[in-house]
Amino acid sequence: MPLRLEDYALLGDTRTAALVGYDGSVDWLCLPRFDSDACFAALLGRPEHGRWLLAPSGRVRPVARRYRGDSAVLETDYAGPEGRARVTDCMPVDGDHPSVVRIVEGLEGRVRMRSLVRLCFDYGVTPAWLRPEGRRLRAYAGPDVVVLDSGADFTVDGGECAAEFSVDAGGKVAFRLAWRGLHHGDPDRPDTAELLRTVSATERWWREWAARCTYSGEYREAVVRSLITLKALSYSPSGGIVAAPTTSLPEQLGGVRNWDYRFCWLRDATFTLMALLESGYEREAVAWRDWLLRALAGDPRRMRIMYGVEGERLLSETELDWLPGYERSRPVRIGNAASGQLQLDVHGELMDALHQARAHGVPPDPDAWRVQRVLMDFLESHWRDPDNGIWEVRGPRRDFTHSKVMAWVAADRAVKAVERFGLDGPAYRWRSLRREIFREVCAHGYDADRATFTQYYGSAELDASLLLIPSVGFLPADDPRMKGTVAAIERELLGDGLVRRYTTSSRTDSVDGLPAGEAAFLPCSFWLADNYILQGRVREGRELFERLLDLRNDLGLLSEEYDTGHRRLVGNFPQALSHIPLIDTAQNLAGSRGPSRLRSGDGSS
């Protein structure tokens, strides 16, 4: 049985990521990329679907774990009847071969340890062909080749590589598991001293990266940890940023809302870009913009809502029937059928992100403006079209209010590109479009009787995405229509102090007809805190923000949602879209130049 999500730590090398539990088991790892097939898939099944356990023998629980300062190097301390030991885990950032390095260090007395490695490729369905050679093990399965270098003698039996060894105080035993690919040579065999240097270099790389953060407020620890998490979810060869390193972690335990998030959502990536810009990370913004231009190459009018980490467009969805799912939550899916949806809000988010990049002094690229012109041509003709909305509903398309607001944002940022940055474009036409969208949204997306914006035109439903209206500058937070919307969301979507995404019926989702049931969506609660701050209700905003901070696990990580009934994190983990608004809200609390104030002050109706 996999652990609770709170019990996992993230390891990352800006190419792929692993989840390792407090029990010392790496239960999830895809090599060599985030969206590659998993060779450790116990997270969605059982140990026989692949894992790497490195821990004391017997029933010894850890006494402490932590990241080494501002890094992604993990330390876990264990105490047993005869001594104490520490396991240090990391994924080297600049290695030629994606790898996991694990070092056991004796702290006191003597501790009996064990390493159990079961490599099972293709998400746990294809056992590896294991070829031992001294303390090196090669594992093959078709094009996949993984090399394990062990600091202890091991045996191979039934597809599992097992090592039993003892470590005394001051002693160190090191392991490395590296992917090399079918047509690449083996990595050099490292000794313990070399792997210790690798860990130190990895820690130093992360510390130097984190030191570039310009935020210095009272929540710096939480902000920096969230920034490190976002960096770990970036794919450095291309500049793409994945939504999460996992697939099919359920929105409700035992439910069917289990989606693959190992792709680059344009929406999530643009939110990430703005969080990075506000925190001083211009280089990441340039890399993301270059990734975007490559992904949209050919015909930007055919823009997808998500791409593979290198810009792949075809992300077909498949169900893996051999995996029982996390806590029996099925189906397990890879790929994502939502990639073919129409989501008009993405146009606004892209236009806003590129506008904010210019405003922050990111060096201009003429190709970016050419792409924006094409996107505006598309939007002028299609902004009235119904779409699938921000929540990627798999039911009928509708005139979602948030989507129309973001179409307004696209027109607004296009106008400002001409007015403020001197770019060439029909500003008079875009001003007219901006005015037309604004009037329509206020006429058809607002319920005057209930004093609230609604989920879609003519609907009685509420939607927490409406909380973004002030942040993007469509209306100020103290506008009576926004105050009414916040009050309605407090009445109908706020439960146990956290916000649900939208109204659902008792048995089925009111939007797409799937079985009802999901937990509180954490980004929406941060958005409510932002509204409190913008309305001058700073104490309430701070209290909600600090409650959200308390939901992080002991390492500062958040998933997509929080189940208040079971009091645990649910959904894909860790989730970029939860860490992004954490950064934004902390900055909003810091003073007059938080991201919501900067963006909201940038708009006009």
Coordinates of C-alpha atoms in Angstrom, one line a residue:
M1 CA 0.0 0.0 0.0
P2 CA 1.5 3.4 -1.0
L3 CA 2.0 6.0 1.7
R4 CA -0.1 9.1 2.2
L5 CA 1.0 11.9 -0.2
E6 CA 2.2 13.9 2.8
D7 CA 4.8 11.2 3.4
Y8 CA 6.5 11.7 0.1
A9 CA 9.4 13.9 -0.8
L10 CA 10.3 15.3 -4.2
L11 CA 13.7 14.7 -5.8
G12 CA 14.3 16.4 -9.2
D13 CA 17.1 17.2 -11.7
T14 CA 15.1 19.6 -14.0
R15 CA 14.5 16.7 -16.4
T16 CA 12.5 14.3 -14.4
A17 CA 11.6 13.6 -10.8
A18 CA 11.2 10.9 -8.2
L19 CA 9.0 10.6 -5.1
V20 CA 10.6 9.0 -2.1
G21 CA 8.6 8.1 1.1
Y22 CA 9.6 8.5 4.7
D23 CA 10.1 4.7 4.7
G24 CA 13.0 5.1 2.3
S25 CA 11.1 3.7 -0.8
V26 CA 11.3 5.5 -4.1
D27 CA 7.8 4.6 -5.4
W28 CA 7.7 6.8 -8.5
L29 CA 10.4 7.5 -11.2
C30 CA 10.1 8.1 -14.9
L31 CA 13.3 8.0 -16.9
P32 CA 14.7 9.9 -18.7
R33 CA 11.9 12.5 -18.8
F34 CA 8.9 13.5 -16.7
D35 CA 6.6 11.9 -19.3
S36 CA 8.6 8.8 -19.9
D37 CA 7.3 5.4 -18.9
A38 CA 7.8 4.8 -15.2
C39 CA 10.4 2.2 -14.1
F40 CA 9.2 2.6 -10.4
A41 CA 5.4 2.6 -10.3
A42 CA 4.6 1.3 -6.9
L43 CA 2.9 4.6 -6.2
L44 CA 0.0 3.5 -8.4
G45 CA 0.2 -0.2 -7.5
R46 CA 2.3 -2.5 -5.4
P47 CA 6.1 -3.1 -4.8
E48 CA 6.2 -5.5 -7.7
H49 CA 5.3 -2.7 -10.0
G50 CA 8.8 -1.2 -9.3
R51 CA 10.5 0.6 -6.4
W52 CA 13.8 1.1 -4.6
L53 CA 13.7 0.6 -0.8
L54 CA 16.8 1.8 1.1
A55 CA 16.2 1.8 4.9
P56 CA 17.1 0.0 8.1
S57 CA 16.1 -3.7 8.3
G58 CA 13.0 -4.3 10.4
R59 CA 10.3 -1.9 11.5
V60 CA 12.3 1.2 12.1
R61 CA 10.7 4.5 11.4
P62 CA 12.5 7.8 10.6
V63 CA 13.0 10.3 13.4
A64 CA 13.5 13.3 11.2
R65 CA 13.8 14.3 7.6
R66 CA 14.5 17.6 5.8
Y67 CA 15.9 19.2 2.7
R68 CA 19.4 20.5 3.2
G69 CA 18.7 24.2 3.4
D70 CA 17.5 25.7 0.2
S71 CA 18.1 22.7 -1.9
A72 CA 16.4 19.5 -3.3
V73 CA 18.9 17.3 -1.4
L74 CA 16.9 15.2 1.1
E75 CA 18.2 13.8 4.4
T76 CA 16.2 11.2 6.4
D77 CA 17.4 10.1 9.9
Y78 CA 16.6 6.7 11.3
A79 CA 17.0 5.4 14.9
G80 CA 17.1 1.8 15.9
P81 CA 17.9 -0.2 19.0
E82 CA 21.7 -0.4 18.1
G83 CA 22.3 3.0 16.5
R84 CA 21.3 5.8 14.2
A85 CA 21.8 6.2 10.4
R86 CA 21.1 8.9 7.8
V87 CA 20.1 8.4 4.2
T88 CA 20.8 11.3 1.8
D89 CA 19.0 11.3 -1.5
C90 CA 19.4 13.5 -4.5
M91 CA 19.2 13.7 -8.3
P92 CA 22.3 15.4 -9.7
V93 CA 21.2 18.4 -11.9
D94 CA 24.1 18.6 -14.4
G95 CA 24.8 14.9 -14.9
D96 CA 25.1 13.4 -18.4
H97 CA 22.9 10.5 -17.3
P98 CA 19.7 11.1 -15.3
S99 CA 20.3 9.4 -12.0
V100 CA 19.4 9.0 -8.3
V101 CA 22.2 9.0 -5.8
R102 CA 21.6 7.6 -2.3
I103 CA 24.2 7.6 0.5
V104 CA 23.9 5.8 3.8
E105 CA 25.9 7.3 6.7
G106 CA 26.3 5.8 10.1
L107 CA 25.7 8.4 12.9
E108 CA 25.9 6.3 16.0
G109 CA 26.5 2.6 16.9
R110 CA 25.7 0.1 14.2
V111 CA 22.6 -0.1 12.0
R112 CA 21.7 -3.0 9.7
M113 CA 20.5 -1.7 6.4
R114 CA 18.9 -3.2 3.3
S115 CA 18.5 -2.1 -0.3
L116 CA 15.8 -3.7 -2.4
V117 CA 15.6 -2.6 -6.1
R118 CA 12.9 -3.9 -8.4
L119 CA 13.0 -2.3 -11.9
C120 CA 9.8 -2.9 -13.9
F121 CA 9.5 -0.8 -17.0
D122 CA 6.4 0.4 -18.9
Y123 CA 4.6 1.4 -15.7
G124 CA 5.2 -1.8 -13.9
V125 CA 4.2 -4.3 -16.7
T126 CA 7.6 -5.2 -18.1
P127 CA 10.2 -6.9 -15.7
A128 CA 13.8 -5.9 -16.5
W129 CA 16.4 -8.4 -17.7
L130 CA 19.0 -8.1 -15.0
R131 CA 22.7 -8.6 -15.7
P132 CA 24.9 -8.4 -12.6
E133 CA 28.7 -7.7 -12.8
G134 CA 30.3 -7.4 -9.4
R135 CA 28.7 -4.5 -7.7
R136 CA 27.2 -3.2 -10.9
L137 CA 23.8 -4.2 -12.2
R138 CA 22.5 -3.5 -15.7
A139 CA 18.7 -3.7 -16.3
Y140 CA 17.4 -4.0 -19.8
A141 CA 13.9 -3.8 -21.3
G142 CA 13.7 -3.0 -25.0
P143 CA 15.2 0.5 -25.4
D144 CA 15.4 1.1 -21.7
V145 CA 18.8 0.5 -19.9
V146 CA 19.3 1.4 -16.3
V147 CA 22.6 0.9 -14.5
L148 CA 22.8 0.4 -10.7
D149 CA 26.1 0.9 -8.9
S150 CA 26.0 -0.5 -5.4
G151 CA 28.3 0.2 -2.5
A152 CA 27.5 -3.2 -1.1
D153 CA 27.4 -6.7 -2.4
F154 CA 24.0 -7.8 -3.7
T155 CA 22.1 -10.8 -4.9
V156 CA 19.5 -11.0 -7.7
D157 CA 16.5 -13.3 -7.2
G158 CA 13.1 -13.2 -8.8
G159 CA 13.7 -9.9 -10.5
E160 CA 14.8 -8.1 -7.3
C161 CA 18.3 -6.9 -6.5
A162 CA 18.9 -7.1 -2.7
A163 CA 21.8 -5.9 -0.6
E164 CA 22.1 -6.4 3.2
F165 CA 24.8 -4.5 5.0
S166 CA 25.7 -2.8 8.2
V167 CA 27.0 0.8 8.7
D168 CA 29.0 1.9 11.7
A169 CA 29.3 5.5 13.0
G170 CA 31.2 7.5 10.5
G171 CA 30.9 4.9 7.8
K172 CA 29.3 5.6 4.4
V173 CA 27.8 3.3 1.7
A174 CA 26.8 4.9 -1.6
F175 CA 24.5 3.9 -4.4
R176 CA 23.7 5.3 -7.8
L177 CA 21.0 4.4 -10.3
A178 CA 21.5 5.9 -13.7
W179 CA 19.6 5.8 -17.0
R180 CA 21.8 5.5 -20.1
G181 CA 19.6 4.6 -23.0
L182 CA 20.2 1.7 -25.5
H183 CA 22.7 3.6 -27.6
H184 CA 24.7 5.4 -24.9
G185 CA 27.8 4.1 -23.1
D186 CA 27.7 3.1 -19.5
P187 CA 28.5 5.9 -17.0
D188 CA 31.8 5.6 -15.2
R189 CA 31.8 3.6 -12.1
P190 CA 31.8 6.0 -9.2
D191 CA 33.4 5.5 -5.8
T192 CA 31.9 6.7 -2.6
A193 CA 34.1 9.9 -2.5
E194 CA 32.9 10.9 -6.0
L195 CA 29.3 10.4 -5.1
L196 CA 29.7 12.5 -1.9
R197 CA 31.2 15.2 -4.1
T198 CA 28.2 14.8 -6.4
V199 CA 25.8 15.4 -3.6
S200 CA 27.7 18.4 -2.4
A201 CA 27.7 19.9 -5.9
T202 CA 24.0 19.3 -6.3
E203 CA 23.3 21.0 -3.0
R204 CA 25.5 23.9 -4.0
W205 CA 23.7 24.3 -7.4
W206 CA 20.3 24.5 -5.7
R207 CA 21.5 26.9 -3.0
E208 CA 23.0 29.2 -5.6
W209 CA 19.8 29.1 -7.6
A210 CA 17.6 29.8 -4.6
A211 CA 19.8 32.7 -3.6
R212 CA 18.7 34.6 -6.7
C213 CA 15.2 35.0 -5.1
T214 CA 14.4 38.7 -4.6
Y215 CA 11.5 38.1 -2.1
S216 CA 12.6 39.0 1.4
G217 CA 9.3 39.0 3.3
E218 CA 8.2 37.1 6.4
Y219 CA 7.2 34.0 4.4
R220 CA 10.6 33.6 2.6
E221 CA 11.0 29.9 3.7
A222 CA 7.7 29.0 2.1
V223 CA 8.3 31.1 -1.0
V224 CA 11.8 29.7 -1.6
R225 CA 10.6 26.1 -1.1
S226 CA 7.8 26.7 -3.6
L227 CA 10.2 28.2 -6.1
I228 CA 12.6 25.3 -5.8
T229 CA 9.6 23.0 -6.4
L230 CA 8.7 24.9 -9.6
K231 CA 12.3 24.8 -10.8
A232 CA 12.3 21.0 -10.1
L233 CA 9.2 20.8 -12.4
S234 CA 10.9 22.5 -15.2
Y235 CA 12.5 20.6 -18.1
S236 CA 15.8 22.4 -18.6
P237 CA 16.7 21.2 -22.1
S238 CA 13.6 23.0 -23.5
G239 CA 12.4 25.5 -20.9
G240 CA 9.0 23.7 -20.6
I241 CA 7.3 23.4 -17.2
V242 CA 5.2 20.4 -16.2
A243 CA 2.1 20.8 -14.0
A244 CA 3.1 17.9 -11.8
P245 CA 5.6 14.9 -11.9
T246 CA 2.8 12.3 -11.5
T247 CA -0.2 10.8 -13.2
S248 CA -3.6 9.5 -11.9
L249 CA -3.3 10.6 -8.2
P250 CA -7.0 10.9 -7.5
E251 CA -9.0 14.1 -6.8
Q252 CA -11.1 11.8 -4.5
L253 CA -9.8 8.6 -3.0
G254 CA -11.3 5.7 -4.8
G255 CA -12.7 8.0 -7.5
V256 CA -12.3 8.3 -11.3
R257 CA -11.0 11.8 -11.7
N258 CA -7.4 10.6 -12.2
W259 CA -5.5 12.6 -14.8
D260 CA -2.0 12.7 -16.2
Y261 CA -0.3 16.0 -15.3
R262 CA 3.2 15.4 -16.6
F263 CA 2.8 17.9 -19.5
C264 CA 3.2 21.6 -20.0
W265 CA -0.1 23.3 -19.7
L266 CA 0.1 26.8 -21.2
R267 CA -2.0 28.2 -18.4
D268 CA 0.0 26.7 -15.6
A269 CA 3.3 27.6 -17.3
T270 CA 2.2 31.2 -17.8
F271 CA 1.3 31.4 -14.1
T272 CA 4.6 29.9 -13.2
L273 CA 6.4 32.4 -15.5
M274 CA 4.8 35.4 -13.7
A275 CA 5.7 33.9 -10.3
L276 CA 9.3 33.5 -11.4
L277 CA 9.4 37.0 -12.8
E278 CA 8.1 38.5 -9.6
S279 CA 10.8 36.6 -7.7
G280 CA 13.8 37.6 -9.9
Y281 CA 14.2 34.7 -12.3
E282 CA 14.5 36.4 -15.7
R283 CA 16.5 33.6 -17.3
E284 CA 13.7 31.1 -16.7
A285 CA 11.3 33.5 -18.3
V286 CA 13.4 33.8 -21.4
A287 CA 13.7 30.0 -21.6
W288 CA 9.9 29.6 -21.2
R289 CA 9.2 32.2 -23.9
D290 CA 11.6 30.4 -26.3
W291 CA 9.9 27.1 -25.6
L292 CA 6.5 28.7 -26.3
L293 CA 7.6 30.0 -29.6
R294 CA 8.8 26.6 -30.7
A295 CA 5.7 24.9 -29.5
L296 CA 3.5 27.3 -31.4
A297 CA 5.6 27.1 -34.6
G298 CA 3.8 26.4 -37.8
D299 CA 0.4 27.9 -37.1
P300 CA -0.3 29.6 -33.8
R301 CA -4.0 29.5 -34.6
R302 CA -3.8 25.8 -33.9
M303 CA -2.5 26.3 -30.4
R304 CA -3.0 23.5 -28.0
I305 CA -3.7 24.0 -24.3
M306 CA -0.9 21.7 -23.4
Y307 CA 2.2 20.2 -24.9
G308 CA 4.9 17.6 -24.1
V309 CA 8.0 18.8 -22.4
E310 CA 9.7 19.4 -25.8
G311 CA 6.6 20.8 -27.5
E312 CA 5.0 17.5 -28.6
R313 CA 1.4 18.0 -29.7
L314 CA -0.2 14.5 -29.8
L315 CA -0.8 13.4 -26.2
S316 CA -3.2 10.5 -26.7
E317 CA -4.9 9.2 -23.5
T318 CA -4.7 5.5 -22.6
E319 CA -5.8 3.5 -19.5
L320 CA -3.4 1.1 -17.8
D321 CA -5.6 -1.8 -16.7
W322 CA -2.8 -3.7 -14.9
L323 CA -2.3 -1.0 -12.3
P324 CA -4.8 -1.0 -9.4
G325 CA -4.3 2.8 -8.9
Y326 CA -3.4 4.8 -5.8
E327 CA -5.6 3.5 -3.0
R328 CA -7.7 1.6 -5.6
S329 CA -8.5 4.8 -7.5
R330 CA -9.0 3.7 -11.1
P331 CA -8.6 4.1 -14.0
V332 CA -4.9 4.9 -14.2
R333 CA -4.4 7.1 -17.2
I334 CA -1.4 8.2 -19.3
G335 CA -1.7 11.0 -21.8
N336 CA -4.5 13.5 -21.6
A337 CA -7.5 13.8 -23.9
A338 CA -8.0 17.4 -22.7
S339 CA -5.1 18.3 -25.0
G340 CA -7.5 18.7 -27.9
Q341 CA -10.0 21.0 -26.1
L342 CA -10.7 24.6 -26.9
Q343 CA -10.0 26.8 -23.8
L344 CA -10.2 30.4 -24.8
D345 CA -8.8 31.7 -21.5
V346 CA -5.3 30.4 -22.5
H347 CA -5.1 33.2 -25.1
G348 CA -5.5 35.8 -22.4
E349 CA -3.0 34.1 -20.1
L350 CA -0.4 33.9 -22.8
M351 CA -0.9 37.6 -23.8
D352 CA -0.7 38.6 -20.2
A353 CA 2.5 36.5 -19.6
L354 CA 4.3 38.1 -22.5
H355 CA 3.1 41.5 -21.5
Q356 CA 4.5 41.0 -18.0
A357 CA 7.8 39.7 -19.4
R358 CA 8.1 43.0 -21.4
A359 CA 7.1 45.0 -18.3
H360 CA 9.9 43.2 -16.3
G361 CA 12.5 44.1 -18.9
V362 CA 12.9 40.7 -20.5
P363 CA 14.8 41.3 -23.8
P364 CA 12.2 41.6 -26.6
D365 CA 11.9 39.0 -29.3
P366 CA 10.1 40.1 -32.5
D367 CA 8.8 36.5 -33.1
A368 CA 6.9 36.8 -29.9
W369 CA 4.9 39.8 -31.1
R370 CA 4.3 38.1 -34.5
V371 CA 2.8 35.1 -32.6
Q372 CA 0.7 37.4 -30.5
R373 CA -0.7 39.1 -33.6
V374 CA -1.8 35.8 -35.0
L375 CA -3.4 34.8 -31.7
M376 CA -5.3 38.1 -31.6
D377 CA -6.5 37.5 -35.2
F378 CA -7.9 34.1 -34.0
L379 CA -9.5 35.6 -30.9
E380 CA -11.2 38.4 -32.7
S381 CA -13.1 35.8 -34.7
H382 CA -13.6 33.2 -32.0
W383 CA -14.0 34.9 -28.6
R384 CA -17.8 34.4 -28.7
D385 CA -17.3 30.6 -29.2
P386 CA -18.3 28.3 -26.3
D387 CA -15.3 26.4 -24.9
N388 CA -14.3 23.8 -22.3
G389 CA -13.2 26.3 -19.8
I390 CA -10.4 26.5 -17.2
W391 CA -11.4 23.2 -15.5
E392 CA -11.3 21.2 -18.8
V393 CA -14.8 19.9 -18.6
R394 CA -15.5 16.8 -20.7
G395 CA -19.1 17.8 -21.2
P396 CA -20.7 20.3 -23.6
R397 CA -18.9 23.5 -24.3
R398 CA -20.3 26.6 -22.7
D399 CA -19.9 30.4 -22.6
F400 CA -17.7 30.3 -19.4
T401 CA -17.5 33.7 -17.8
H402 CA -13.8 33.3 -16.8
S403 CA -13.0 32.4 -20.5
K404 CA -14.6 35.6 -21.7
V405 CA -12.8 37.6 -19.0
M406 CA -9.5 36.2 -20.2
A407 CA -10.4 37.1 -23.8
W408 CA -10.8 40.7 -22.5
V409 CA -7.3 40.3 -20.9
A410 CA -5.9 39.4 -24.3
A411 CA -7.4 42.4 -26.0
D412 CA -6.3 44.7 -23.1
R413 CA -2.7 43.5 -23.2
A414 CA -2.6 43.8 -27.0
V415 CA -3.7 47.4 -26.6
K416 CA -1.0 48.0 -24.0
A417 CA 1.7 46.4 -26.3
V418 CA 1.0 49.2 -28.8
E419 CA 0.5 52.0 -26.3
R420 CA 3.3 51.3 -23.9
F421 CA 5.9 49.4 -25.9
G422 CA 5.4 50.9 -29.3
L423 CA 4.6 47.6 -31.1
D424 CA 2.8 47.7 -34.4
G425 CA -0.9 46.7 -34.3
P426 CA -4.5 47.9 -34.8
A427 CA -5.0 49.3 -31.3
Y428 CA -8.2 51.1 -32.2
R429 CA -9.7 47.8 -33.2
W430 CA -8.5 46.0 -30.1
R431 CA -9.9 48.8 -27.9
S432 CA -13.3 48.3 -29.5
L433 CA -13.0 44.6 -28.9
R434 CA -12.0 45.1 -25.3
R435 CA -15.0 47.4 -24.7
E436 CA -17.4 44.9 -26.4
I437 CA -16.2 41.9 -24.3
F438 CA -16.4 43.9 -21.1
R439 CA -20.0 44.9 -21.8
E440 CA -21.1 41.4 -22.7
V441 CA -19.5 39.8 -19.7
C442 CA -21.2 42.3 -17.4
A443 CA -24.5 41.8 -19.1
H444 CA -24.6 38.0 -19.5
G445 CA -22.1 36.7 -17.0
Y446 CA -23.5 38.6 -14.0
D447 CA -26.6 37.7 -12.0
A448 CA -27.9 41.0 -10.7
D449 CA -30.6 39.4 -8.6
R450 CA -27.9 37.4 -6.7
A451 CA -25.2 40.1 -7.0
T452 CA -22.6 37.7 -8.3
F453 CA -20.8 36.6 -11.5
T454 CA -21.8 33.1 -12.5
Q455 CA -19.9 30.2 -14.0
Y456 CA -21.3 30.6 -17.5
Y457 CA -23.8 32.8 -19.3
G458 CA -27.4 32.2 -18.0
S459 CA -26.2 29.8 -15.3
A460 CA -27.0 29.8 -11.6
E461 CA -23.8 28.0 -10.8
L462 CA -20.8 29.6 -9.1
D463 CA -17.1 29.1 -10.1
A464 CA -14.0 30.0 -8.0
S465 CA -12.1 31.0 -11.2
L466 CA -14.2 34.2 -10.9
L467 CA -11.9 35.2 -8.0
L468 CA -9.3 36.0 -10.6
I469 CA -11.3 38.9 -12.0
P470 CA -9.5 41.6 -9.9
S471 CA -6.1 40.0 -10.2
V472 CA -6.2 40.4 -14.0
G473 CA -7.6 43.9 -13.9
F474 CA -11.1 43.3 -15.3
L475 CA -12.7 44.9 -12.3
P476 CA -11.2 46.3 -9.0
A477 CA -11.6 44.1 -6.0
D478 CA -13.8 46.6 -4.2
D479 CA -16.3 46.9 -7.1
P480 CA -19.7 45.9 -5.7
R481 CA -20.0 43.2 -8.3
M482 CA -16.8 41.6 -7.1
K483 CA -17.7 42.0 -3.4
G484 CA -21.0 40.2 -4.2
T485 CA -19.2 37.5 -6.0
V486 CA -16.8 36.9 -3.1
A487 CA -19.7 36.8 -0.7
A488 CA -21.5 34.3 -2.8
I489 CA -18.5 32.1 -3.1
E490 CA -18.0 32.3 0.7
R491 CA -21.7 31.1 1.1
E492 CA -21.7 28.3 -1.5
L493 CA -18.2 27.1 -2.2
L494 CA -16.4 27.7 1.1
G495 CA -16.4 24.6 3.3
D496 CA -14.2 23.8 6.3
G497 CA -12.4 27.0 5.5
L498 CA -11.3 26.0 2.0
V499 CA -12.8 26.7 -1.5
R500 CA -14.2 24.2 -3.9
R501 CA -13.8 24.9 -7.6
Y502 CA -17.5 25.1 -8.5
T503 CA -21.0 24.0 -7.6
T504 CA -21.8 20.3 -8.0
S505 CA -25.0 18.3 -7.6
S506 CA -25.2 15.6 -4.9
R507 CA -24.5 12.7 -7.3
T508 CA -22.9 14.0 -10.4
D509 CA -20.7 16.9 -11.4
S510 CA -22.9 19.8 -12.5
V511 CA -20.5 20.7 -15.3
D512 CA -19.5 17.5 -17.0
G513 CA -21.7 14.8 -15.6
L514 CA -18.9 12.6 -14.2
P515 CA -19.5 11.2 -10.7
A516 CA -19.4 14.0 -8.2
G517 CA -16.7 14.2 -5.6
E518 CA -13.5 16.2 -5.3
A519 CA -11.8 17.9 -2.4
A520 CA -11.1 21.6 -1.9
F521 CA -9.0 22.9 -4.8
L522 CA -6.1 24.6 -3.1
P523 CA -5.3 27.3 -5.7
C524 CA -8.9 28.7 -5.3
S525 CA -8.3 29.2 -1.6
F526 CA -5.2 31.3 -2.3
W527 CA -7.2 33.3 -4.8
L528 CA -9.8 34.0 -2.1
A529 CA -7.0 35.2 0.1
D530 CA -5.8 37.5 -2.6
N531 CA -9.3 39.0 -2.9
Y532 CA -9.4 39.7 0.8
I533 CA -6.0 41.5 0.6
L534 CA -7.1 43.6 -2.4
Q535 CA -10.3 44.5 -0.6
G536 CA -8.4 45.6 2.4
R537 CA -9.4 42.6 4.5
V538 CA -5.7 41.9 5.1
R539 CA -6.1 40.1 8.4
E540 CA -8.6 37.6 6.9
G541 CA -6.3 37.1 3.9
R542 CA -3.3 36.4 6.2
E543 CA -5.3 34.0 8.3
L544 CA -6.5 32.0 5.3
F545 CA -2.9 32.1 3.8
E546 CA -1.4 30.8 7.0
R547 CA -4.0 28.0 7.2
L548 CA -3.0 27.0 3.7
L549 CA 0.6 27.0 4.7
D550 CA -0.3 24.6 7.5
L551 CA -1.6 22.1 4.9
R552 CA 1.9 21.6 3.4
N553 CA 3.7 18.5 4.4
D554 CA 6.7 18.6 6.6
L555 CA 8.9 19.4 3.6
G556 CA 6.8 22.3 2.4
L557 CA 5.0 20.5 -0.5
L558 CA 1.4 20.8 -1.6
S559 CA -0.7 18.6 -3.9
E560 CA -3.6 19.8 -6.0
E561 CA -6.4 19.5 -3.5
Y562 CA -7.1 18.9 0.2
D563 CA -9.7 16.4 1.5
T564 CA -11.0 18.0 4.6
G565 CA -13.0 14.9 5.6
H566 CA -9.9 12.6 5.6
R567 CA -7.6 15.5 6.5
R568 CA -5.1 14.7 3.8
L569 CA -3.6 15.9 0.5
V570 CA -5.1 14.4 -2.7
G571 CA -4.5 14.9 -6.4
N572 CA -1.3 15.0 -8.3
F573 CA 1.8 15.8 -6.2
P574 CA 3.5 18.1 -5.9
Q575 CA 1.3 20.5 -7.9
A576 CA 2.7 23.6 -9.6
L577 CA -0.6 25.3 -9.6
S578 CA -0.8 25.1 -5.8
H579 CA 2.7 26.5 -5.3
I580 CA 2.3 29.4 -7.7
P581 CA -0.4 31.2 -5.8
L582 CA 1.4 30.5 -2.6
I583 CA 4.2 32.7 -3.9
D584 CA 1.8 35.3 -5.3
T585 CA -0.2 35.6 -2.0
A586 CA 3.0 35.9 0.0
Q587 CA 4.1 38.7 -2.2
N588 CA 0.7 40.4 -2.1
L589 CA 0.9 40.4 1.7
A590 CA 4.3 42.0 1.5
G591 CA 3.1 45.4 0.3
S592 CA 1.9 47.6 -2.5
R593 CA 3.7 45.9 -5.3
G594 CA 2.4 42.3 -5.1
P595 CA 1.6 40.6 -8.4
S596 CA -2.2 41.0 -8.0
R597 CA -1.8 44.7 -7.4
L598 CA 0.6 45.1 -10.3
R599 CA -1.7 43.3 -12.7
S600 CA -5.0 44.7 -11.4
G601 CA -3.6 48.2 -11.6
D602 CA -2.6 47.5 -15.2
G603 CA -6.1 47.0 -16.5
S604 CA -9.0 49.2 -17.6
S605 CA -12.5 48.6 -18.8

